[in-house]
Coordinates of C-alpha atoms in Angstrom, one line a residue:
M1026 CA 18.6 0.1 57.8
S1027 CA 15.8 -1.4 59.9
T1028 CA 14.9 -5.0 59.9
F1029 CA 11.5 -4.3 58.4
S1030 CA 13.1 -2.5 55.4
R1031 CA 15.5 -5.3 54.7
Q1032 CA 12.6 -7.8 54.8
L1033 CA 10.5 -5.7 52.5
R1034 CA 13.3 -5.4 49.9
A1035 CA 13.9 -9.1 50.1
A1036 CA 10.2 -9.9 49.5
V1037 CA 10.0 -7.5 46.6
G1038 CA 13.1 -8.9 45.0
A1039 CA 11.7 -12.4 45.3
L1040 CA 8.5 -11.3 43.5
A1041 CA 10.3 -9.3 40.7
A1042 CA 11.1 -12.3 38.5
P1043 CA 7.6 -14.0 38.8
L1044 CA 6.0 -10.6 38.0
A1045 CA 8.1 -10.1 34.9
L1046 CA 7.4 -13.6 33.8
W1047 CA 3.6 -13.2 34.2
L1048 CA 3.6 -9.9 32.3
A1049 CA 5.6 -11.5 29.5
L1050 CA 3.3 -14.5 29.1
F1051 CA 0.0 -12.8 29.3
T1052 CA 0.5 -9.3 27.9
P1053 CA -0.1 -9.0 24.2
A1054 CA 2.6 -7.2 22.2
V1055 CA 1.7 -3.7 21.1
A1056 CA 1.6 -3.4 17.3
H1057 CA 2.3 -0.3 15.3
D1058 CA -0.1 1.1 12.9
G1059 CA -0.8 -1.3 10.0
H1060 CA 0.3 -4.4 11.9
D1061 CA -1.4 -7.1 14.0
H1062 CA 0.7 -9.3 16.2
G1063 CA -2.2 -11.3 17.7
K1064 CA -4.8 -13.7 16.4
T1065 CA -7.8 -11.6 15.3
V1066 CA -10.7 -11.9 13.0
A1067 CA -9.6 -11.6 9.4
A1068 CA -10.4 -8.2 7.8
P1069 CA -13.2 -8.3 5.3
V1070 CA -12.1 -8.6 1.6
A1071 CA -13.4 -5.9 -0.7
A1072 CA -16.4 -7.1 -2.6
G1073 CA -16.0 -7.8 -6.3
T1074 CA -17.3 -9.9 -9.1
P1075 CA -16.6 -13.6 -8.4
K1076 CA -14.4 -14.8 -11.1
L1077 CA -12.9 -18.2 -12.1
T1078 CA -9.8 -18.1 -14.3
L1079 CA -8.4 -21.4 -15.8
Q1080 CA -5.8 -22.1 -18.5
S1081 CA -4.6 -25.2 -20.3
E1082 CA -2.5 -25.8 -23.4
L1083 CA -5.6 -25.5 -25.5
Y1084 CA -7.9 -23.0 -23.9
Q1085 CA -8.2 -20.0 -21.6
F1086 CA -11.3 -20.1 -19.6
V1087 CA -12.6 -17.0 -17.7
A1088 CA -16.0 -17.1 -16.0
A1089 CA -17.5 -14.3 -14.0
L1090 CA -20.7 -14.5 -11.9
K1091 CA -23.0 -11.5 -12.8
D1092 CA -26.6 -11.1 -11.7
G1093 CA -26.7 -14.8 -10.7
D1094 CA -25.6 -16.1 -14.1
L1095 CA -22.1 -17.3 -15.2
I1096 CA -20.6 -15.3 -18.1
V1097 CA -17.9 -17.4 -19.8
F1098 CA -15.0 -16.1 -22.1
L1099 CA -13.3 -18.9 -24.0
D1100 CA -10.1 -18.2 -26.0
R1101 CA -7.4 -20.3 -27.7
T1102 CA -4.3 -20.3 -25.6
A1103 CA -2.0 -20.2 -28.6
D1104 CA -3.1 -17.0 -30.2
N1105 CA -5.9 -15.6 -27.9
T1106 CA -8.5 -16.0 -30.6
P1107 CA -12.0 -16.2 -29.2
V1108 CA -13.7 -19.6 -29.5
T1109 CA -17.4 -19.0 -30.3
D1110 CA -18.5 -22.5 -31.5
A1111 CA -17.5 -24.8 -28.6
A1112 CA -19.7 -26.8 -26.4
I1113 CA -19.2 -26.1 -22.7
A1114 CA -20.6 -28.4 -20.0
L1115 CA -20.2 -27.2 -16.4
T1116 CA -20.4 -29.4 -13.3
V1117 CA -20.9 -27.7 -9.9
G1118 CA -21.2 -30.3 -7.2
D1119 CA -24.0 -32.6 -8.2
A1120 CA -25.5 -30.0 -10.6
S1121 CA -24.8 -29.8 -14.3
L1122 CA -24.9 -26.6 -16.2
N1123 CA -24.8 -26.0 -20.0
A1124 CA -23.2 -22.8 -21.4
T1125 CA -25.2 -21.2 -24.2
P1126 CA -23.3 -19.1 -26.8
L1127 CA -24.3 -15.5 -27.1
S1128 CA -24.1 -13.2 -30.1
D1129 CA -21.1 -11.2 -28.7
G1130 CA -18.9 -14.3 -28.6
T1131 CA -19.4 -15.2 -24.9
Y1132 CA -21.3 -18.0 -23.2
I1133 CA -23.9 -17.8 -20.5
A1134 CA -25.0 -20.5 -17.9
E1135 CA -27.6 -20.1 -15.3
G1136 CA -26.0 -19.8 -11.9
G1137 CA -28.0 -22.5 -10.1
P1138 CA -25.9 -23.7 -7.2
L1139 CA -23.4 -20.8 -7.8
R1140 CA -26.0 -18.4 -6.5
T1141 CA -25.4 -19.8 -3.0
P1142 CA -22.4 -18.2 -1.1
G1143 CA -19.5 -20.5 -0.4
R1144 CA -16.7 -22.3 -2.1
H1145 CA -17.7 -24.3 -5.2
E1146 CA -15.6 -26.7 -7.3
V1147 CA -16.3 -26.1 -11.0
I1148 CA -15.5 -28.7 -13.7
A1149 CA -15.6 -27.4 -17.3
A1150 CA -15.8 -29.9 -20.1
I1151 CA -15.0 -28.2 -23.4
T1152 CA -15.5 -29.7 -26.8
G1153 CA -14.4 -27.5 -29.7
G1154 CA -12.5 -27.3 -33.0
A1155 CA -9.1 -26.8 -31.2
G1156 CA -9.7 -30.1 -29.3
D1157 CA -11.4 -31.4 -26.2
D1158 CA -10.3 -30.3 -22.8
L1159 CA -11.3 -30.6 -19.1
L1160 CA -10.6 -27.8 -16.7
I1161 CA -11.1 -27.8 -13.0
G1162 CA -11.1 -24.9 -10.6
T1163 CA -12.7 -23.4 -7.5
L1164 CA -15.0 -20.4 -7.4
D1165 CA -15.4 -18.4 -4.1
I1166 CA -18.7 -16.6 -3.8
A1167 CA -19.1 -14.1 -0.9
G1168 CA -22.2 -13.8 1.2
S1169 CA -24.5 -10.9 1.5
S1170 CA -21.9 -8.9 3.4
G1171 CA -19.8 -9.0 0.4
A1172 CA -16.9 -10.9 2.0
L1173 CA -16.0 -14.3 3.3
Q1174 CA -14.8 -14.0 6.9
K1175 CA -12.6 -16.4 8.9
P1176 CA -13.8 -17.2 12.5
A1177 CA -11.7 -16.2 15.5
E1178 CA -9.6 -19.1 16.9
H1179 CA -8.9 -19.6 20.7
A1180 CA -9.4 -16.0 21.8
S1181 CA -7.9 -15.4 25.2
V1182 CA -9.8 -13.6 28.0
F1183 CA -6.9 -11.2 28.2
E1184 CA -7.5 -10.1 24.6
A1185 CA -10.7 -8.4 25.7
I1186 CA -8.6 -6.0 27.9
P1187 CA -7.3 -3.0 25.9
S1188 CA -3.5 -3.1 25.3
W1189 CA -2.9 0.4 26.8
I1190 CA -3.8 -1.0 30.3
Y1191 CA -1.0 -3.6 30.0
G1192 CA 1.3 -0.9 28.9
A1193 CA 0.5 1.3 31.9
A1194 CA 0.9 -1.7 34.2
L1195 CA 4.4 -2.4 32.8
F1196 CA 5.4 1.2 33.2
L1197 CA 4.2 1.5 36.8
G1198 CA 5.6 -1.9 37.7
G1199 CA 9.0 -1.0 36.3
A1200 CA 9.0 2.4 38.1
M1201 CA 8.2 0.7 41.4
L1202 CA 10.9 -1.9 41.0
G1203 CA 13.4 0.7 40.1
F1204 CA 12.6 2.8 43.2
L1205 CA 12.5 -0.1 45.6
L1206 CA 15.4 -2.1 44.2
R1207 CA 18.5 0.0 44.3
G1208 CA 20.7 -2.9 43.5
G1209 CA 21.4 -2.9 39.8
R1210 CA 22.1 -6.6 39.6
R1211 CA 18.6 -7.6 40.6
V1212 CA 17.0 -5.1 38.3
A1213 CA 19.1 -6.4 35.4
A1214 CA 18.3 -10.0 36.2
A1215 CA 14.5 -9.3 36.3
I1216 CA 14.7 -7.5 32.9
L1217 CA 16.8 -10.3 31.3
L1218 CA 14.4 -12.9 32.6
A1219 CA 11.4 -11.1 31.2
A1220 CA 13.1 -10.7 27.8
A1221 CA 13.9 -14.4 27.8
F1222 CA 10.3 -15.3 28.1
V1223 CA 9.0 -12.6 25.8
A1224 CA 11.2 -13.5 22.8
P1225 CA 9.9 -17.1 22.1
H1226 CA 6.3 -16.3 22.7
H1227 CA 5.7 -13.0 20.9
D1228 CA 6.5 -11.7 17.5
A1229 CA 8.9 -8.8 17.4
A1230 CA 7.1 -5.4 17.1
A1231 CA 7.3 -4.3 13.5
H1232 CA 7.7 -0.8 12.4
E1233 CA 5.1 0.8 10.2
G1234 CA 5.2 -0.5 6.7
H1235 CA 7.0 -3.8 7.5
D1236 CA 6.0 -7.3 8.2
H1237 CA 8.4 -9.7 9.9
G1238 CA 6.2 -12.7 9.4
A1239 CA 5.8 -15.0 6.4
E1240 CA 5.7 -13.0 3.1
K1241 CA 2.1 -12.6 1.9
S1242 CA 1.4 -13.5 -1.7
A1243 CA -0.2 -10.7 -3.7
A1244 CA -3.9 -11.1 -4.1
P1245 CA -5.1 -11.8 -7.6
M1246 CA -6.3 -8.7 -9.5
T1247 CA -10.0 -8.7 -10.3
G1248 CA -12.6 -6.4 -11.7
D1249 CA -13.5 -5.1 -15.1
V1250 CA -11.1 -2.2 -15.5
P1251 CA -7.6 -2.6 -17.0
R1252 CA -4.8 -1.4 -14.7
R1253 CA -1.1 -1.9 -14.0
A1254 CA -0.1 -3.8 -10.9
E1255 CA 2.8 -2.9 -8.5
D1256 CA 5.1 -5.5 -10.2
G1257 CA 4.5 -3.8 -13.5
S1258 CA 2.2 -6.4 -15.0
L1259 CA -1.0 -5.5 -16.7
F1260 CA -4.4 -6.8 -15.6
V1261 CA -6.6 -6.7 -18.8
P1262 CA -10.1 -8.3 -18.5
K1263 CA -11.2 -10.6 -21.2
A1264 CA -13.9 -8.2 -22.2
T1265 CA -11.2 -5.5 -22.9
Q1266 CA -9.1 -7.9 -24.8
R1267 CA -12.0 -8.7 -27.1
L1268 CA -12.6 -5.0 -27.6
L1269 CA -8.9 -4.3 -28.4
D1270 CA -8.7 -7.5 -30.5
V1271 CA -5.6 -8.6 -28.7
R1272 CA -3.8 -11.5 -30.4
T1273 CA -0.7 -13.5 -29.3
V1274 CA 1.9 -15.7 -30.9
T1275 CA 4.3 -18.3 -29.5
V1276 CA 7.8 -17.2 -30.2
K1277 CA 10.3 -19.7 -31.7
S1278 CA 14.0 -19.4 -32.4
G1279 CA 15.2 -18.9 -35.9
S1280 CA 17.8 -17.1 -37.9
A1281 CA 17.6 -14.2 -40.4
P1282 CA 20.1 -12.1 -42.4
L1283 CA 21.3 -9.0 -40.7
T1284 CA 20.0 -5.8 -42.3
A1285 CA 21.5 -2.4 -43.0
K1286 CA 19.3 0.6 -42.4
F1287 CA 19.4 3.6 -44.7
I1288 CA 17.4 6.8 -44.7
G1289 CA 16.0 7.7 -48.1
R1290 CA 13.1 9.3 -50.0
V1291 CA 10.8 8.3 -52.8
I1292 CA 11.6 9.5 -56.3
A1293 CA 9.9 9.0 -59.7
D1294 CA 10.8 6.1 -61.9
P1295 CA 13.2 7.8 -64.3
N1296 CA 12.1 5.5 -67.2
R1297 CA 8.4 6.4 -66.8
S1298 CA 8.4 10.0 -65.9
G1299 CA 9.4 13.3 -67.5
L1300 CA 9.7 17.1 -67.0
V1301 CA 8.0 19.8 -69.1
Q1302 CA 10.3 22.8 -69.6
S1303 CA 10.4 25.8 -71.9
V1304 CA 13.3 26.1 -74.3
N1305 CA 13.3 29.8 -74.9
G1306 CA 11.1 31.2 -72.1
G1307 CA 8.3 33.6 -72.5
R1308 CA 4.7 34.2 -71.3
I1309 CA 2.4 31.2 -70.5
V1310 CA -0.7 31.0 -72.6
P1311 CA -3.3 28.3 -71.6
T1312 CA -4.8 26.0 -74.1
P1313 CA -8.6 26.2 -74.9
N1314 CA -9.2 23.6 -72.2
G1315 CA -7.1 25.4 -69.7
L1316 CA -3.9 24.4 -67.9
P1317 CA -3.7 20.8 -66.5
R1318 CA -4.4 20.4 -62.8
L1319 CA -2.5 18.3 -60.3
G1320 CA -3.4 14.6 -60.5
Q1321 CA -4.8 14.9 -64.0
T1322 CA -4.1 12.0 -66.4
V1323 CA -2.4 12.9 -69.6
K1324 CA -1.3 11.1 -72.7
K1325 CA 2.1 11.3 -74.4
G1326 CA 2.2 14.3 -76.9
E1327 CA -0.8 16.0 -75.3
I1328 CA -0.6 19.8 -75.4
L1329 CA -0.3 21.1 -71.8
A1330 CA 0.4 24.8 -72.5
E1331 CA 1.9 27.3 -74.9
I1332 CA 4.7 29.9 -74.5
E1333 CA 4.5 33.2 -76.2
P1334 CA 8.1 34.2 -76.9
P1335 CA 9.2 37.6 -75.6
I1336 CA 10.5 40.2 -78.2
A1337 CA 12.4 43.3 -77.1
T1338 CA 11.8 46.8 -78.6
G1339 CA 15.2 46.7 -80.3
D1340 CA 14.3 43.3 -81.9
Y1341 CA 11.1 44.8 -83.2
S1342 CA 13.0 47.6 -85.0
D1343 CA 15.4 45.1 -86.6
L1344 CA 12.6 42.9 -87.7
A1345 CA 10.7 45.8 -89.2
E1346 CA 13.8 47.0 -91.1
R1347 CA 14.4 43.5 -92.4
A1348 CA 10.7 43.2 -93.4
G1349 CA 10.9 46.5 -95.3
E1350 CA 14.0 45.5 -97.2
I1351 CA 12.3 42.2 -98.2
D1352 CA 9.1 44.0 -99.3
Q1353 CA 11.2 46.3 -101.5
Q1354 CA 13.0 43.3 -103.1
I1355 CA 9.6 41.6 -103.6
A1356 CA 8.3 44.6 -105.4
L1357 CA 11.3 44.8 -107.7
T1358 CA 11.2 41.1 -108.4
E1359 CA 7.5 41.2 -109.3
A1360 CA 8.1 44.1 -111.7
K1361 CA 10.9 42.1 -113.3
I1362 CA 8.7 39.1 -113.7
A1363 CA 6.0 41.2 -115.4
R1364 CA 8.5 42.6 -117.9
F1365 CA 10.0 39.2 -118.6
E1366 CA 6.6 37.7 -119.3
R1367 CA 6.0 40.4 -122.1
L1368 CA 9.5 39.9 -123.6
V1369 CA 9.5 36.2 -123.5
T1370 CA 6.7 36.1 -126.1
T1371 CA 8.9 37.9 -128.6
N1372 CA 11.9 35.8 -127.7
A1373 CA 13.7 38.9 -126.4
V1374 CA 14.2 37.2 -123.0
A1375 CA 14.8 33.5 -122.5
Q1376 CA 12.3 31.4 -120.5
A1377 CA 15.0 30.5 -118.0
Q1378 CA 15.3 34.1 -116.9
L1379 CA 11.6 34.3 -116.2
D1380 CA 11.8 31.0 -114.2
D1381 CA 14.7 32.3 -112.1
A1382 CA 12.8 35.5 -111.3
K1383 CA 9.8 33.5 -110.1
V1384 CA 12.0 31.4 -107.8
E1385 CA 13.6 34.5 -106.4
L1386 CA 10.1 35.9 -105.6
D1387 CA 9.0 32.8 -103.8
G1388 CA 12.1 32.9 -101.6
L1389 CA 11.5 36.5 -100.7
Q1390 CA 7.9 35.7 -99.7
R1391 CA 9.0 32.9 -97.5
R1392 CA 11.5 35.1 -95.7
K1393 CA 8.8 37.7 -95.1
A1394 CA 6.5 35.0 -93.6
A1395 CA 9.3 33.8 -91.4
I1396 CA 9.8 37.2 -90.0
R1397 CA 6.1 37.6 -89.4
N1398 CA 5.9 34.2 -87.6
T1399 CA 8.8 35.2 -85.5
Q1400 CA 6.8 37.9 -84.0
R1401 CA 3.7 35.8 -83.0
E1402 CA 4.6 32.0 -83.1
R1403 CA 4.2 30.3 -79.7
E1404 CA 6.2 27.4 -78.2
V1405 CA 4.1 24.3 -77.6
L1406 CA 4.6 22.3 -74.4
R1407 CA 3.6 18.6 -74.7
A1408 CA 3.5 15.7 -72.2
P1409 CA 6.6 13.6 -72.6
V1410 CA 5.1 10.3 -71.3
D1411 CA 1.8 8.8 -70.3
G1412 CA 1.0 9.5 -66.6
V1413 CA -0.4 12.0 -64.2
I1414 CA 0.6 15.6 -63.4
A1415 CA 2.7 15.3 -60.2
T1416 CA 3.8 18.9 -59.9
A1417 CA 2.6 22.1 -61.7
S1418 CA 4.0 25.6 -61.4
A1419 CA 2.3 27.4 -64.2
A1420 CA -0.3 30.2 -64.3
P1421 CA -1.8 32.1 -67.2
G1422 CA 0.3 35.1 -68.1
Q1423 CA 3.2 33.9 -66.1
V1424 CA 6.6 34.9 -67.5
V1425 CA 9.1 32.0 -67.3
E1426 CA 12.8 31.6 -68.1
A1427 CA 14.3 29.0 -70.3
R1428 CA 14.7 25.5 -68.6
D1429 CA 12.2 26.3 -65.8
V1430 CA 10.3 23.1 -64.8
L1431 CA 6.6 23.8 -65.3
F1432 CA 5.1 20.3 -65.1
Q1433 CA 6.3 16.9 -63.9
V1434 CA 4.5 13.8 -65.3
I1435 CA 4.9 10.5 -63.6
A1436 CA 3.5 7.0 -63.7
P1437 CA 1.0 6.8 -60.8
K1438 CA 2.1 3.4 -59.5
S1439 CA 5.8 3.2 -60.5
F1440 CA 8.4 4.6 -58.0
W1441 CA 12.0 4.3 -57.0
V1442 CA 13.7 5.0 -53.7
E1443 CA 16.9 6.9 -53.4
A1444 CA 18.9 6.4 -50.1
L1445 CA 22.2 7.5 -48.7
A1446 CA 24.8 5.2 -47.2
F1447 CA 27.3 7.0 -44.9
D1448 CA 29.3 3.8 -44.4
S1449 CA 30.5 2.4 -47.6
R1450 CA 31.0 -1.1 -46.1
L1451 CA 27.2 -1.4 -45.5
A1452 CA 26.6 -0.5 -49.2
A1453 CA 28.6 -3.5 -50.4
G1454 CA 26.9 -6.8 -51.2
L1455 CA 23.3 -5.7 -50.8
S1456 CA 20.6 -8.2 -52.0
A1457 CA 17.0 -8.1 -51.1
A1458 CA 15.6 -4.9 -49.5
H1459 CA 12.4 -3.5 -48.1
V1460 CA 11.2 0.0 -47.7
V1461 CA 9.4 1.1 -44.5
L1462 CA 7.3 4.2 -44.5
E1463 CA 8.1 6.7 -41.7
G1464 CA 5.7 6.4 -38.8
G1465 CA 4.8 2.8 -39.6
G1466 CA 2.5 1.5 -42.3
R1467 CA 2.8 -0.9 -45.2
S1468 CA 6.3 -2.0 -46.4
Y1469 CA 7.3 -2.7 -50.0
K1470 CA 9.9 -5.0 -51.5
L1471 CA 12.7 -3.3 -53.4
T1472 CA 15.2 -4.3 -56.1
F1473 CA 18.7 -2.8 -55.9
Q1474 CA 19.4 -0.8 -59.1
G1475 CA 22.9 0.6 -58.4
Q1476 CA 25.0 3.1 -56.5
G1477 CA 26.6 6.3 -57.4
R1478 CA 30.4 6.9 -57.5
A1479 CA 30.1 10.5 -56.4
L1480 CA 29.3 11.4 -52.8
Q1481 CA 26.2 13.4 -51.9
Q1482 CA 26.1 14.9 -48.5
H1483 CA 29.1 12.8 -47.6
G1484 CA 27.1 9.6 -48.4
T1485 CA 27.0 7.1 -51.2
V1486 CA 23.8 7.3 -53.3
L1487 CA 21.8 4.1 -53.5
Q1488 CA 18.8 3.6 -55.8
F1489 CA 16.2 0.9 -55.5
A1490 CA 13.1 0.1 -57.6
V1491 CA 9.8 -0.6 -55.9
D1492 CA 8.8 -4.0 -57.2
E1493 CA 5.0 -3.6 -56.9
A1494 CA 2.5 -1.0 -57.6
A1495 CA 2.6 1.4 -54.7
D1496 CA 0.5 4.4 -53.6
L1497 CA 3.4 6.7 -52.7
S1498 CA 4.3 10.4 -53.1
I1499 CA 7.4 11.9 -54.5
G1500 CA 9.8 13.1 -51.8
L1501 CA 8.2 10.9 -49.0
P1502 CA 10.8 10.1 -46.4
V1503 CA 11.3 6.3 -45.9
T1504 CA 13.6 3.8 -44.2
V1505 CA 15.4 1.2 -46.4
L1506 CA 16.2 -2.2 -44.8
A1507 CA 18.6 -4.1 -47.0
E1508 CA 19.8 -7.6 -46.3
R1509 CA 23.4 -8.4 -45.8
A1510 CA 25.4 -11.6 -46.0
E1511 CA 25.7 -12.0 -42.2
K1512 CA 23.0 -13.8 -40.2
A1513 CA 21.7 -13.5 -36.6
T1514 CA 19.8 -15.9 -34.3
G1515 CA 16.8 -14.9 -32.3
K1516 CA 13.0 -15.0 -32.2
L1517 CA 11.2 -13.7 -35.3
V1518 CA 8.1 -11.7 -34.5
P1519 CA 5.9 -9.1 -36.3
R1520 CA 7.1 -5.6 -36.0
E1521 CA 3.9 -4.4 -34.4
A1522 CA 4.6 -6.6 -31.4
V1523 CA 7.4 -4.3 -30.3
V1524 CA 6.5 -1.0 -28.7
R1525 CA 8.4 1.8 -27.2
G1526 CA 8.3 2.1 -23.4
A1527 CA 8.1 5.3 -21.3
N1528 CA 11.9 5.1 -20.9
G1529 CA 12.5 4.7 -24.6
Q1530 CA 13.3 1.0 -24.4
D1531 CA 11.7 -1.6 -26.8
L1532 CA 9.1 -3.7 -25.1
V1533 CA 6.9 -6.8 -25.8
F1534 CA 4.0 -8.0 -23.7
E1535 CA 4.2 -11.6 -22.6
H1536 CA 0.8 -13.2 -22.0
L1537 CA 1.3 -15.0 -18.7
E1538 CA -2.2 -15.7 -17.6
P1539 CA -5.6 -15.3 -19.3
E1540 CA -6.0 -11.7 -17.9
R1541 CA -2.4 -10.8 -17.1
F1542 CA 0.4 -9.5 -19.4
M1543 CA 4.0 -8.7 -18.3
P1544 CA 6.1 -6.1 -20.2
R1545 CA 9.5 -7.5 -21.2
P1546 CA 12.4 -5.3 -22.3
V1547 CA 13.9 -6.7 -25.5
K1548 CA 16.8 -6.1 -27.8
I1549 CA 15.8 -6.3 -31.4
A1550 CA 17.4 -6.3 -34.9
P1551 CA 15.3 -5.3 -38.0
V1552 CA 14.7 -8.0 -40.6
D1553 CA 12.3 -6.4 -43.1
G1554 CA 9.4 -4.1 -43.1
D1555 CA 7.1 -6.5 -41.3
T1556 CA 9.4 -8.6 -39.1
V1557 CA 12.0 -8.0 -36.4
L1558 CA 14.4 -10.4 -34.7
I1559 CA 14.3 -10.4 -30.9
V1560 CA 17.9 -11.1 -29.9
A1561 CA 17.4 -11.0 -26.1
G1562 CA 14.6 -10.5 -23.6
V1563 CA 12.2 -13.3 -24.0
N1564 CA 12.5 -17.1 -23.9
E1565 CA 11.5 -19.6 -26.6
G1566 CA 7.9 -20.7 -26.1
A1567 CA 6.7 -17.4 -24.5
R1568 CA 3.4 -16.0 -25.8
I1569 CA 3.6 -12.4 -26.7
A1570 CA 1.0 -9.9 -27.9
V1571 CA 1.4 -9.2 -31.6
R1572 CA -1.8 -7.2 -32.2
S1573 CA -2.9 -4.2 -30.2
A1574 CA 0.4 -4.2 -28.3
E1575 CA 0.5 -0.4 -28.6
M1576 CA -2.9 -0.2 -26.8
L1577 CA -1.7 -2.4 -24.0
N1578 CA 1.2 -0.1 -23.6
Q1579 CA -1.3 2.7 -22.7
V1580 CA -2.6 0.9 -19.6
R1581 CA -1.7 2.7 -16.4

């Protein structure tokens, strides 16, 4: 190797480390898509309605700037009830604003200084029936561009050069060094030296979809459309909450008796209902007013229909023969009486014989009338109790058999419930009970009447009386909740606060912030028709939605 080559290699080797150091210090790291490893101007935030959301133990205060005026929603924190009669005084900087109540339950205040873009501190002094309160917050109002931008800080002159130029320089420099420096040790030393300086001065290049810096807090959800956030919480604007009439309650711990659940159906009160049946059967003949209709009110003893008895051809022959015999006997008896009447005047026949003949004639005539009535006398069907017609299966000319149920008369507001208990242990020691209609609805208090000793469908029959006047229907499927001696501890909440999630699990919605709800999976135990016991899932003091929870569950 010539002297010139050795000198060139030595010079290049001496410059390798400084070159790598310079490239490490002044070359910006190349970021993948969706990442920014340098200091750049902040991306503009999407324009939206400026909103101020505040909350205290007494009030929830939500103010939105629309058309230069401030629209205020004020609700009670405890139950989310709108407050429409409060006095609200707003202080923005040196200016004072008064909120005027509107007919829709909101308040309006002229924007004044809030019409100027910038960051404004707002002090709300509230005077109302729930108490007086002072709330303080900051309202950010974007400029005409629709966003508040941050200025660039300490931009380097090298940042004006595209990053692909630095990448090309690194590639070419590395190729040149690899070609000129055959010695592996010097190449490795140059690379290690460059890496040592790159590590402390530059963020590691992140892959797409990752951020190795400080975790960014999620931006608050704004706007006027309800939606579900990535964490599962619901953003529900106050205007929507007013429309849905959302109400909340603060849960408290308590205890309640455990309940046993039975499936049953509604039956008529056996003491105030009755069946109308034919004893002999025959053909139905309507009354002059016609047959009774469903739901018609009837009185005890009122005629509902008549049954014309059926007579076979053979029976007609027998009756005719018997009638002929009776007619013959009647004729003979009448002749005997006529003869006795003539002889009794001459004392040839005693008066007693004449009287006996007359009695015999009277008996024969009654027998003849009975045979005649047998051919055309109808069976009368009457209402057994006062009430309404619940079922009717009769039509004019219909032929019915004996003991066919033609009408059922019930008391319109008096019902019982018959349920089946497939576990005999649950049927023991029952006290208070409630009936819950299938598919929700009103519940009724029940009084236990007794249980059967014969199994029906492998279950013990239980009967309960509905304590109050109820608008029910015979045969309606119901759920019976009967109290037991055991008790459980939890949070008592209204039944409508618990909804069924998409996965079939029971949920409640906790009201975390004025416009934010979080679904909480819970474990519940039924108490009665209107209340359930939350055994696990929410903490004491949490505020959950108890009205319109089913509507919140539809937010996507």
